[in-house]
PDB file of C-alpha atoms in Angstrom:
ATOM      1  CA  MET G  28     -14.032  21.164  -0.195  1.00 91.00           C
ATOM      2  CA  ARG G  29     -13.247  19.858  -3.646  1.00 94.00           C
ATOM      3  CA  VAL G  30     -11.012  16.811  -3.712  1.00 97.00           C
ATOM      4  CA  ALA G  31      -9.178  15.298  -6.650  1.00 98.00           C
ATOM      5  CA  ILE G  32      -8.989  11.507  -6.526  1.00 98.00           C
ATOM      6  CA  LEU G  33      -6.010  10.360  -8.607  1.00 97.00           C
ATOM      7  CA  SER G  34      -6.435   6.739  -9.609  1.00 95.00           C
ATOM      8  CA  ALA G  35      -5.785   4.135 -12.214  1.00 89.00           C
ATOM      9  CA  ARG G  36      -9.485   3.866 -13.018  1.00 89.00           C
ATOM     10  CA  THR G  37     -12.901   4.373 -11.611  1.00 91.00           C
ATOM     11  CA  GLY G  38     -14.335   1.470  -9.574  1.00 94.00           C
ATOM     12  CA  TRP G  39     -15.696   0.428  -6.220  1.00 96.00           C
ATOM     13  CA  HIS G  40     -13.117   2.268  -4.067  1.00 97.00           C
ATOM     14  CA  THR G  41     -13.363   5.536  -5.966  1.00 97.00           C
ATOM     15  CA  ASP G  42     -17.178   5.306  -5.911  1.00 97.00           C
ATOM     16  CA  GLU G  43     -17.041   4.830  -2.131  1.00 97.00           C
ATOM     17  CA  LEU G  44     -14.774   7.864  -1.714  1.00 98.00           C
ATOM     18  CA  CYS G  45     -16.995  10.042  -3.882  1.00 98.00           C
ATOM     19  CA  ARG G  46     -20.027   8.895  -1.897  1.00 98.00           C
ATOM     20  CA  ALA G  47     -18.363   9.616   1.439  1.00 98.00           C
ATOM     21  CA  LEU G  48     -17.218  13.030   0.258  1.00 98.00           C
ATOM     22  CA  ALA G  49     -20.707  13.929  -1.035  1.00 98.00           C
ATOM     23  CA  GLU G  50     -22.382  12.812   2.243  1.00 97.00           C
ATOM     24  CA  ARG G  51     -20.166  15.339   4.061  1.00 96.00           C
ATOM     25  CA  GLY G  52     -20.887  18.169   1.650  1.00 96.00           C
ATOM     26  CA  HIS G  53     -17.695  17.811  -0.399  1.00 97.00           C
ATOM     27  CA  THR G  54     -17.073  17.106  -4.088  1.00 96.00           C
ATOM     28  CA  GLY G  55     -14.842  14.352  -5.390  1.00 97.00           C
ATOM     29  CA  ARG G  56     -13.568  14.085  -8.931  1.00 96.00           C
ATOM     30  CA  VAL G  57     -11.769  10.992 -10.148  1.00 97.00           C
ATOM     31  CA  LEU G  58      -8.814  11.833 -12.425  1.00 97.00           C
ATOM     32  CA  PRO G  59      -6.396   9.490 -14.224  1.00 96.00           C
ATOM     33  CA  TYR G  60      -2.666   9.496 -13.600  1.00 96.00           C
ATOM     34  CA  GLU G  61      -2.219   8.867 -17.323  1.00 96.00           C
ATOM     35  CA  GLY G  62      -3.808  12.299 -17.992  1.00 95.00           C
ATOM     36  CA  LEU G  63      -1.258  14.259 -16.028  1.00 96.00           C
ATOM     37  CA  VAL G  64       0.076  17.270 -17.932  1.00 96.00           C
ATOM     38  CA  ALA G  65       2.706  19.564 -16.356  1.00 95.00           C
ATOM     39  CA  ARG G  66       3.373  22.969 -17.863  1.00 91.00           C
ATOM     40  CA  LEU G  67       6.647  24.550 -16.911  1.00 90.00           C
ATOM     41  CA  GLY G  68       8.879  27.492 -17.863  1.00 82.00           C
ATOM     42  CA  GLY G  69       8.618  29.792 -20.838  1.00 76.00           C
ATOM     43  CA  ARG G  70       7.486  33.416 -21.005  1.00 70.00           C
ATOM     44  CA  GLY G  71       3.909  34.305 -20.569  1.00 61.00           C
ATOM     45  CA  ILE G  72       2.989  30.687 -19.753  1.00 60.00           C
ATOM     46  CA  ALA G  73       1.205  29.968 -16.458  1.00 60.00           C
ATOM     47  CA  GLY G  74       2.858  26.856 -15.054  1.00 69.00           C
ATOM     48  CA  GLY G  75       0.674  24.221 -13.584  1.00 91.00           C
ATOM     49  CA  LEU G  76      -0.322  20.592 -13.297  1.00 95.00           C
ATOM     50  CA  SER G  77      -3.572  19.141 -14.567  1.00 95.00           C
ATOM     51  CA  SER G  78      -5.367  15.947 -15.461  1.00 96.00           C
ATOM     52  CA  ASP G  79      -8.323  15.918 -17.853  1.00 93.00           C
ATOM     53  CA  HIS G  80      -8.070  19.747 -17.917  1.00 90.00           C
ATOM     54  CA  THR G  81      -8.548  19.959 -14.162  1.00 94.00           C
ATOM     55  CA  ALA G  82      -6.052  22.104 -12.216  1.00 95.00           C
ATOM     56  CA  LEU G  83      -4.592  19.877  -9.485  1.00 96.00           C
ATOM     57  CA  LEU G  84      -2.515  22.571  -7.800  1.00 94.00           C
ATOM     58  CA  GLU G  85      -5.746  24.418  -7.016  1.00 93.00           C
ATOM     59  CA  ALA G  86      -7.430  21.496  -5.363  1.00 95.00           C
ATOM     60  CA  ASP G  87      -8.297  21.581  -1.651  1.00 95.00           C
ATOM     61  CA  ALA G  88      -6.819  18.118  -1.338  1.00 97.00           C
ATOM     62  CA  VAL G  89      -5.737  15.098  -3.328  1.00 97.00           C
ATOM     63  CA  LEU G  90      -6.517  11.463  -2.494  1.00 98.00           C
ATOM     64  CA  ALA G  91      -3.965   9.207  -4.086  1.00 96.00           C
ATOM     65  CA  ARG G  92      -5.407   5.819  -5.007  1.00 93.00           C
ATOM     66  CA  ILE G  93      -3.818   2.991  -6.992  1.00 89.00           C
ATOM     67  CA  ILE G  94      -0.872   4.142  -9.151  1.00 89.00           C
ATOM     68  CA  PRO G  95      -1.196   2.177 -12.414  1.00 89.00           C
ATOM     69  CA  ASN G  96       1.477  -0.029 -13.811  1.00 88.00           C
ATOM     70  CA  GLY G  97       3.859   1.581 -16.284  1.00 90.00           C
ATOM     71  CA  SER G  98       7.482   2.082 -17.193  1.00 92.00           C
ATOM     72  CA  LEU G  99       9.972   3.229 -14.567  1.00 91.00           C
ATOM     73  CA  GLU G 100       9.798   6.747 -16.125  1.00 96.00           C
ATOM     74  CA  GLN G 101       5.984   6.800 -15.968  1.00 96.00           C
ATOM     75  CA  ILE G 102       5.801   5.685 -12.348  1.00 94.00           C
ATOM     76  CA  ILE G 103       8.536   8.133 -11.229  1.00 95.00           C
ATOM     77  CA  TYR G 104       6.731  10.954 -13.053  1.00 97.00           C
ATOM     78  CA  ARG G 105       3.435  10.173 -11.342  1.00 97.00           C
ATOM     79  CA  VAL G 106       5.013  10.047  -7.879  1.00 96.00           C
ATOM     80  CA  ASP G 107       6.984  13.198  -8.587  1.00 97.00           C
ATOM     81  CA  ALA G 108       3.726  14.906  -9.577  1.00 97.00           C
ATOM     82  CA  LEU G 109       2.333  13.998  -6.107  1.00 97.00           C
ATOM     83  CA  HIS G 110       5.500  15.443  -4.539  1.00 97.00           C
ATOM     84  CA  TRP G 111       4.966  18.687  -6.443  1.00 95.00           C
ATOM     85  CA  ILE G 112       1.317  18.900  -5.461  1.00 96.00           C
ATOM     86  CA  GLU G 113       2.278  18.462  -1.807  1.00 96.00           C
ATOM     87  CA  ALA G 114       5.171  20.977  -2.045  1.00 94.00           C
ATOM     88  CA  ARG G 115       2.669  23.569  -3.376  1.00 92.00           C
ATOM     89  CA  GLY G 116       0.673  23.222  -0.166  1.00 93.00           C
ATOM     90  CA  VAL G 117      -2.082  20.864  -1.274  1.00 95.00           C
ATOM     91  CA  PRO G 118      -2.558  18.034   1.222  1.00 95.00           C
ATOM     92  CA  VAL G 119      -1.998  14.632  -0.400  1.00 97.00           C
ATOM     93  CA  MET G 120      -3.252  11.474   1.289  1.00 96.00           C
ATOM     94  CA  ASN G 121      -1.429   9.248   1.528  1.00 95.00           C
ATOM     95  CA  SER G 122       1.666  11.385   1.011  1.00 96.00           C
ATOM     96  CA  PRO G 123       3.985  10.421  -1.872  1.00 96.00           C
ATOM     97  CA  ARG G 124       6.698   9.710   0.716  1.00 96.00           C
ATOM     98  CA  ALA G 125       4.473   7.204   2.472  1.00 97.00           C
ATOM     99  CA  ILE G 126       3.569   5.575  -0.845  1.00 96.00           C
ATOM    100  CA  GLU G 127       7.236   5.265  -1.848  1.00 95.00           C
ATOM    101  CA  ARG G 128       8.076   3.628   1.439  1.00 95.00           C
ATOM    102  CA  SER G 129       5.161   1.214   1.556  1.00 95.00           C
ATOM    103  CA  VAL G 130       5.223  -0.064  -2.032  1.00 93.00           C
ATOM    104  CA  ASP G 131       8.824  -1.211  -1.547  1.00 94.00           C
ATOM    105  CA  LYS G 132       8.914  -4.347   0.621  1.00 95.00           C
ATOM    106  CA  PHE G 133      12.605  -3.969   1.347  1.00 96.00           C
ATOM    107  CA  TYR G 134      12.294  -0.351   2.512  1.00 96.00           C
ATOM    108  CA  THR G 135       9.107  -1.163   4.516  1.00 97.00           C
ATOM    109  CA  THR G 136      10.784  -4.028   6.317  1.00 97.00           C
ATOM    110  CA  ALA G 137      13.886  -1.973   7.059  1.00 97.00           C
ATOM    111  CA  LEU G 138      11.727   0.822   8.531  1.00 97.00           C
ATOM    112  CA  LEU G 139       9.749  -1.679  10.604  1.00 98.00           C
ATOM    113  CA  GLN G 140      12.993  -3.080  12.000  1.00 96.00           C
ATOM    114  CA  GLU G 141      14.327   0.374  12.783  1.00 97.00           C
ATOM    115  CA  ALA G 142      11.046   1.078  14.639  1.00 97.00           C
ATOM    116  CA  GLY G 143      11.679  -1.979  16.827  1.00 97.00           C
ATOM    117  CA  LEU G 144       8.770  -3.993  15.371  1.00 98.00           C
ATOM    118  CA  PRO G 145       8.960  -7.791  15.021  1.00 96.00           C
ATOM    119  CA  THR G 146       9.363  -8.956  11.451  1.00 96.00           C
ATOM    120  CA  PRO G 147      10.186 -12.422   9.993  1.00 95.00           C
ATOM    121  CA  GLU G 148      13.770 -13.269   9.101  1.00 96.00           C
ATOM    122  CA  THR G 149      14.401 -11.733   5.722  1.00 97.00           C
ATOM    123  CA  VAL G 150      17.260 -11.594   3.208  1.00 97.00           C
ATOM    124  CA  VAL G 151      17.283  -9.106   0.281  1.00 97.00           C
ATOM    125  CA  CYS G 152      19.936  -9.439  -2.376  1.00 95.00           C
ATOM    126  CA  GLU G 153      20.706  -9.250  -6.100  1.00 93.00           C
ATOM    127  CA  SER G 154      22.703 -12.525  -6.396  1.00 93.00           C
ATOM    128  CA  ALA G 155      20.868 -15.756  -7.183  1.00 93.00           C
ATOM    129  CA  ALA G 156      23.540 -17.643  -5.208  1.00 93.00           C
ATOM    130  CA  ASP G 157      22.930 -15.505  -2.132  1.00 95.00           C
ATOM    131  CA  ALA G 158      19.203 -16.026  -2.487  1.00 94.00           C
ATOM    132  CA  VAL G 159      19.575 -19.808  -2.740  1.00 94.00           C
ATOM    133  CA  ALA G 160      21.855 -19.778   0.271  1.00 95.00           C
ATOM    134  CA  ALA G 161      19.159 -17.909   2.218  1.00 95.00           C
ATOM    135  CA  VAL G 162      16.565 -20.539   1.279  1.00 95.00           C
ATOM    136  CA  ARG G 163      18.935 -23.312   2.417  1.00 95.00           C
ATOM    137  CA  ALA G 164      19.506 -21.588   5.760  1.00 96.00           C
ATOM    138  CA  MET G 165      15.809 -20.878   6.341  1.00 95.00           C
ATOM    139  CA  GLY G 166      14.598 -24.297   5.292  1.00 93.00           C
ATOM    140  CA  ASP G 167      11.200 -23.037   4.213  1.00 93.00           C
ATOM    141  CA  ALA G 168      11.017 -19.636   2.592  1.00 94.00           C
ATOM    142  CA  ILE G 169       8.810 -17.332   0.582  1.00 93.00           C
ATOM    143  CA  VAL G 170      10.258 -15.451  -2.344  1.00 93.00           C
ATOM    144  CA  LYS G 171       8.434 -12.170  -3.022  1.00 90.00           C
ATOM    145  CA  PRO G 172       8.712  -9.409  -5.587  1.00 87.00           C
ATOM    146  CA  ILE G 173       9.965  -6.143  -4.109  1.00 88.00           C
ATOM    147  CA  PHE G 174       6.963  -4.439  -5.650  1.00 84.00           C
ATOM    148  CA  GLY G 175       3.662  -6.281  -5.650  1.00 68.00           C
ATOM    149  CA  SER G 176       0.370  -6.830  -3.863  1.00 61.00           C
ATOM    150  CA  MET G 177      -2.515  -9.268  -3.391  1.00 57.00           C
ATOM    151  CA  GLY G 178      -0.135 -12.219  -3.269  1.00 52.00           C
ATOM    152  CA  HIS G 179       0.937 -11.903  -6.907  1.00 63.00           C
ATOM    153  CA  GLY G 180       4.386 -13.286  -7.804  1.00 74.00           C
ATOM    154  CA  MET G 181       5.059 -14.953  -4.445  1.00 82.00           C
ATOM    155  CA  VAL G 182       6.558 -18.469  -4.400  1.00 88.00           C
ATOM    156  CA  ARG G 183       7.004 -20.712  -1.402  1.00 89.00           C
ATOM    157  CA  VAL G 184       9.994 -23.009  -1.681  1.00 91.00           C
ATOM    158  CA  SER G 185      11.875 -25.435   0.594  1.00 87.00           C
ATOM    159  CA  ASP G 186      13.783 -27.578  -1.920  1.00 88.00           C
ATOM    160  CA  PRO G 187      17.190 -25.963  -2.701  1.00 87.00           C
ATOM    161  CA  ASP G 188      17.185 -27.495  -6.184  1.00 89.00           C
ATOM    162  CA  VAL G 189      13.833 -25.890  -6.951  1.00 91.00           C
ATOM    163  CA  ALA G 190      15.067 -22.652  -5.383  1.00 89.00           C
ATOM    164  CA  GLU G 191      18.095 -22.746  -7.701  1.00 90.00           C
ATOM    165  CA  ARG G 192      15.887 -22.985 -10.800  1.00 91.00           C
ATOM    166  CA  ILE G 193      13.572 -20.225  -9.595  1.00 89.00           C
ATOM    167  CA  MET G 194      16.423 -17.877  -8.691  1.00 90.00           C
ATOM    168  CA  ARG G 195      18.266 -18.395 -11.993  1.00 89.00           C
ATOM    169  CA  SER G 196      15.095 -17.577 -13.908  1.00 88.00           C
ATOM    170  CA  LEU G 197      14.505 -14.415 -11.908  1.00 88.00           C
ATOM    171  CA  GLU G 198      18.100 -13.443 -12.306  1.00 85.00           C
ATOM    172  CA  GLN G 199      17.566 -13.297 -16.082  1.00 87.00           C
ATOM    173  CA  VAL G 200      15.117 -10.424 -15.608  1.00 87.00           C
ATOM    174  CA  ARG G 201      17.433  -8.632 -13.165  1.00 89.00           C
ATOM    175  CA  ALA G 202      15.123  -9.201 -10.197  1.00 89.00           C
ATOM    176  CA  VAL G 203      15.979  -8.248  -6.651  1.00 91.00           C
ATOM    177  CA  PHE G 204      15.426 -11.248  -4.382  1.00 93.00           C
ATOM    178  CA  TYR G 205      13.320 -10.754  -1.302  1.00 94.00           C
ATOM    179  CA  VAL G 206      13.522 -13.999   0.641  1.00 96.00           C
ATOM    180  CA  GLN G 207      11.546 -14.337   3.863  1.00 95.00           C
ATOM    181  CA  LYS G 208      11.398 -17.253   6.229  1.00 95.00           C
ATOM    182  CA  ALA G 209       8.006 -18.947   6.162  1.00 91.00           C
ATOM    183  CA  VAL G 210       6.062 -18.680   9.391  1.00 88.00           C
ATOM    184  CA  ASP G 211       3.704 -21.474  10.423  1.00 81.00           C
ATOM    185  CA  HIS G 212       0.590 -19.378  10.752  1.00 72.00           C
ATOM    186  CA  GLY G 213      -2.035 -22.126  10.472  1.00 75.00           C
ATOM    187  CA  GLY G 214      -3.560 -20.586   7.325  1.00 75.00           C
ATOM    188  CA  ARG G 215      -4.558 -17.311   8.970  1.00 83.00           C
ATOM    189  CA  ASP G 216      -3.349 -13.758   9.248  1.00 90.00           C
ATOM    190  CA  LEU G 217      -4.754 -10.435  10.330  1.00 94.00           C
ATOM    191  CA  ARG G 218      -5.408  -7.283   8.305  1.00 95.00           C
ATOM    192  CA  VAL G 219      -5.631  -4.172  10.492  1.00 97.00           C
ATOM    193  CA  LEU G 220      -6.880  -0.930   8.980  1.00 97.00           C
ATOM    194  CA  ILE G 221      -5.280   2.157  10.528  1.00 98.00           C
ATOM    195  CA  VAL G 222      -6.860   5.520   9.942  1.00 97.00           C
ATOM    196  CA  GLY G 223      -5.572   8.711  11.510  1.00 96.00           C
ATOM    197  CA  GLY G 224      -3.219   6.919  13.900  1.00 96.00           C
ATOM    198  CA  GLN G 225      -5.934   4.652  15.328  1.00 96.00           C
ATOM    199  CA  VAL G 226      -7.191   1.153  14.680  1.00 97.00           C
ATOM    200  CA  LEU G 227     -10.436   1.403  12.674  1.00 97.00           C
ATOM    201  CA  ALA G 228     -11.029  -2.343  12.335  1.00 96.00           C
ATOM    202  CA  ALA G 229      -9.324  -5.697  12.048  1.00 96.00           C
ATOM    203  CA  ILE G 230     -10.276  -8.868  10.203  1.00 94.00           C
ATOM    204  CA  GLU G 231      -8.965 -12.387  10.415  1.00 92.00           C
ATOM    205  CA  ARG G 232      -8.269 -13.877   6.989  1.00 87.00           C
ATOM    206  CA  TRP G 233      -8.146 -17.576   6.277  1.00 80.00           C
ATOM    207  CA  SER G 234      -6.556 -19.190   3.256  1.00 76.00           C
ATOM    208  CA  PRO G 235      -8.704 -21.454   1.029  1.00 67.00           C
ATOM    209  CA  GLU G 236      -8.038 -25.183   1.068  1.00 69.00           C
ATOM    210  CA  GLY G 237      -4.744 -26.054  -0.596  1.00 59.00           C
ATOM    211  CA  GLU G 238      -3.496 -22.466  -0.545  1.00 62.00           C
ATOM    212  CA  TRP G 239      -1.094 -20.800   1.933  1.00 61.00           C
ATOM    213  CA  ARG G 240      -1.884 -17.253   0.883  1.00 66.00           C
ATOM    214  CA  THR G 241      -4.768 -15.621   2.770  1.00 62.00           C
ATOM    215  CA  ASN G 242      -5.606 -12.789   0.377  1.00 62.00           C
ATOM    216  CA  VAL G 243      -9.346 -12.316  -0.024  1.00 61.00           C
ATOM    217  CA  SER G 244      -8.683 -11.480  -3.685  1.00 58.00           C
ATOM    218  CA  ARG G 245      -7.300 -15.015  -4.040  1.00 57.00           C
ATOM    219  CA  GLY G 246     -10.301 -16.748  -2.497  1.00 62.00           C
ATOM    220  CA  GLY G 247      -9.518 -16.296   1.189  1.00 66.00           C
ATOM    221  CA  SER G 248     -12.309 -15.728   3.706  1.00 73.00           C
ATOM    222  CA  ALA G 249     -12.534 -12.904   6.181  1.00 81.00           C
ATOM    223  CA  ARG G 250     -14.345 -12.249   9.475  1.00 91.00           C
ATOM    224  CA  PRO G 251     -14.163  -9.506  12.080  1.00 93.00           C
ATOM    225  CA  PHE G 252     -11.421  -9.886  14.675  1.00 94.00           C
ATOM    226  CA  GLU G 253     -11.159  -8.320  18.133  1.00 93.00           C
ATOM    227  CA  LEU G 254      -7.616  -7.057  18.234  1.00 94.00           C
ATOM    228  CA  SER G 255      -5.734  -6.925  21.539  1.00 95.00           C
ATOM    229  CA  ALA G 256      -4.359  -3.577  22.664  1.00 96.00           C
ATOM    230  CA  ALA G 257      -0.797  -4.806  22.236  1.00 96.00           C
ATOM    231  CA  TRP G 258      -1.294  -6.008  18.687  1.00 96.00           C
ATOM    232  CA  GLY G 259      -3.234  -2.882  17.815  1.00 97.00           C
ATOM    233  CA  ASP G 260      -0.280  -0.799  19.065  1.00 97.00           C
ATOM    234  CA  LEU G 261       2.008  -2.748  16.757  1.00 97.00           C
ATOM    235  CA  ALA G 262      -0.211  -1.942  13.796  1.00 98.00           C
ATOM    236  CA  VAL G 263      -0.409   1.741  14.687  1.00 98.00           C
ATOM    237  CA  ARG G 264       3.376   1.930  15.022  1.00 98.00           C
ATOM    238  CA  ALA G 265       3.830   0.149  11.678  1.00 98.00           C
ATOM    239  CA  ALA G 266       1.662   2.707   9.886  1.00 97.00           C
ATOM    240  CA  ALA G 267       3.589   5.516  11.588  1.00 97.00           C
ATOM    241  CA  ALA G 268       6.897   3.966  10.528  1.00 97.00           C
ATOM    242  CA  VAL G 269       6.074   4.574   6.872  1.00 97.00           C
ATOM    243  CA  GLY G 270       4.301   7.910   7.563  1.00 97.00           C
ATOM    244  CA  ALA G 271       0.842   6.784   6.356  1.00 97.00           C
ATOM    245  CA  ASP G 272      -2.364   8.630   7.293  1.00 96.00           C
ATOM    246  CA  TYR G 273      -4.199   5.386   6.615  1.00 97.00           C
ATOM    247  CA  ALA G 274      -2.829   1.930   5.916  1.00 97.00           C
ATOM    248  CA  GLY G 275      -3.605  -1.752   5.860  1.00 97.00           C
ATOM    249  CA  VAL G 276      -1.183  -3.551   8.169  1.00 97.00           C
ATOM    250  CA  ASP G 277      -0.741  -7.284   7.911  1.00 95.00           C
ATOM    251  CA  LEU G 278       0.017  -9.144  11.163  1.00 96.00           C
ATOM    252  CA  LEU G 279       1.074 -12.736  11.136  1.00 93.00           C
ATOM    253  CA  PRO G 280       0.509 -14.789  14.321  1.00 90.00           C
ATOM    254  CA  ASP G 281       3.342 -17.319  14.769  1.00 84.00           C
ATOM    255  CA  GLY G 282       1.410 -20.055  16.521  1.00 74.00           C
ATOM    256  CA  ASP G 283       3.290 -19.566  19.798  1.00 77.00           C
ATOM    257  CA  GLY G 284       1.302 -16.544  20.960  1.00 80.00           C
ATOM    258  CA  GLY G 285       3.581 -14.043  19.248  1.00 87.00           C
ATOM    259  CA  VAL G 286       3.018 -12.015  16.127  1.00 94.00           C
ATOM    260  CA  PHE G 287       5.036 -10.537  13.257  1.00 96.00           C
ATOM    261  CA  VAL G 288       4.353  -7.350  11.340  1.00 97.00           C
ATOM    262  CA  LEU G 289       4.441  -8.634   7.769  1.00 94.00           C
ATOM    263  CA  GLU G 290       3.558  -5.714   5.493  1.00 94.00           C
ATOM    264  CA  VAL G 291       2.191  -2.194   5.426  1.00 96.00           C
ATOM    265  CA  ASN G 292       0.028  -1.270   2.471  1.00 95.00           C
ATOM    266  CA  GLY G 293      -0.089   2.495   1.910  1.00 95.00           C
ATOM    267  CA  ILE G 294      -2.730   2.250  -0.814  1.00 94.00           C
ATOM    268  CA  PRO G 295      -4.945  -0.412   0.739  1.00 94.00           C
ATOM    269  CA  GLY G 296      -8.072  -1.944  -0.577  1.00 92.00           C
ATOM    270  CA  TRP G 297     -10.811  -2.295   2.026  1.00 94.00           C
ATOM    271  CA  GLN G 298     -13.773  -3.965   0.280  1.00 93.00           C
ATOM    272  CA  GLY G 299     -13.302  -7.327   2.055  1.00 89.00           C
ATOM    273  CA  LEU G 300     -12.845  -5.573   5.430  1.00 93.00           C
ATOM    274  CA  GLN G 301     -15.916  -3.392   4.911  1.00 95.00           C
ATOM    275  CA  VAL G 302     -18.085  -6.380   3.945  1.00 92.00           C
ATOM    276  CA  ALA G 303     -16.864  -8.322   6.994  1.00 92.00           C
ATOM    277  CA  THR G 304     -17.269  -5.488   9.504  1.00 94.00           C
ATOM    278  CA  GLY G 305     -19.986  -3.269   8.034  1.00 95.00           C
ATOM    279  CA  LEU G 306     -17.897  -0.147   8.774  1.00 96.00           C
ATOM    280  CA  ASP G 307     -17.875   2.879   6.533  1.00 97.00           C
ATOM    281  CA  VAL G 308     -14.171   2.911   5.714  1.00 97.00           C
ATOM    282  CA  ALA G 309     -14.357   5.630   3.016  1.00 98.00           C
ATOM    283  CA  GLY G 310     -16.175   7.834   5.540  1.00 98.00           C
ATOM    284  CA  ALA G 311     -13.359   7.349   8.067  1.00 97.00           C
ATOM    285  CA  ILE G 312     -10.767   8.241   5.461  1.00 97.00           C
ATOM    286  CA  VAL G 313     -12.662  11.414   4.487  1.00 97.00           C
ATOM    287  CA  ALA G 314     -12.975  12.311   8.182  1.00 97.00           C
ATOM    288  CA  CYS G 315      -9.202  11.873   8.480  1.00 96.00           C
ATOM    289  CA  LEU G 316      -8.740  14.139   5.464  1.00 96.00           C
ATOM    290  CA  GLU G 317     -10.921  16.809   7.076  1.00 96.00           C
ATOM    291  CA  VAL G 318      -8.610  16.749  10.074  1.00 93.00           C
ATOM    292  CA  ARG G 319      -5.612  17.239   7.764  1.00 89.00           C
ATOM    293  CA  LEU G 320      -7.315  20.217   6.139  1.00 89.00           C
ATOM    294  CA  ARG G 321      -7.933  21.825   9.525  1.00 85.00           C
ATOM    295  CA  THR G 322      -4.186  21.708  10.189  1.00 78.00           C
ATOM    296  CA  ASP G 323      -2.939  22.304   6.599  1.00 64.00           C
ATOM    297  CA  LYS G 324      -3.676  25.492   4.739  1.00 44.00           C
ATOM    298  CA  PRO G 325      -6.314  24.916   2.002  1.00 39.00           C
ATOM    299  CA  ALA G 326      -5.020  25.587  -1.522  1.00 37.00           C
ATOM    300  CA  GLY G 327      -8.193  26.922  -3.124  1.00 37.00           C
ATOM    301  CA  GLU G 328     -10.861  25.309  -5.232  1.00 40.00           C
ATOM    302  CA  LEU G 329     -10.590  22.641  -7.894  1.00 41.00           C
ATOM    303  CA  ARG G 330     -11.359  24.324 -11.169  1.00 41.00           C
ATOM    304  CA  ALA G 331     -12.101  22.653 -14.499  1.00 38.00           C
TER     305      ALA G 331
END
């Protein structure tokens, strides 16, 4: 099969996907979202969608990697293009619906709650006064951007006066406030990689000294972790709640033997997990895509 890999840029993850595809007799071609061109309507014009002169609607499948930053119009256009590809019968992994759900922390948390999964106490609002009141009630809270990853833009606050200044500043840029009660996790959390409805691997991440965030991209360390069946089930259910074929699920032990489902990343990075575990993550993702193709009708070949 020929697979289009839509991404912000080439790099380690796209190289790994191309390698895994080639090892299984497939071809991967990395294409930029910024190069998307849709041709619609008119007489005598063959409608279609392409990037770098490559016909996406004729691909066997599309792997959707990182959607680059852009204006609201640009991001909506890129996701709508994924919807159109999928509507034309080309399997997209992860689906645009799963991406929309998982990039939005509010929507993800709401879906996790509806699925009966344990999540930290959270308040989402547009009013700075409501956000400050939430911090006061929680005592120790983390303010997160609705859209964001790798720990960027998160602030931990317990002082109401500091919270007031932070919220007023954010209010000036019309931010939506996502305020979550801080959980005493002892500087550790778990990243679980779900592929095809099963736990592929889990790692335990530790925050560096003087830092409460555990992200490996921010200097955190990682090591393999043997996940219990119960916690693995939580991670599988979390990925299913957003409809992801593969996902990185963050679990946060609460220090009392319990655990919260913190986030679901529908476009996860896996370099840290692969280094820690030695597993071929890209190979597992491609194997999952092959299963999708056996159940979804192929849409032809990718033509330049």
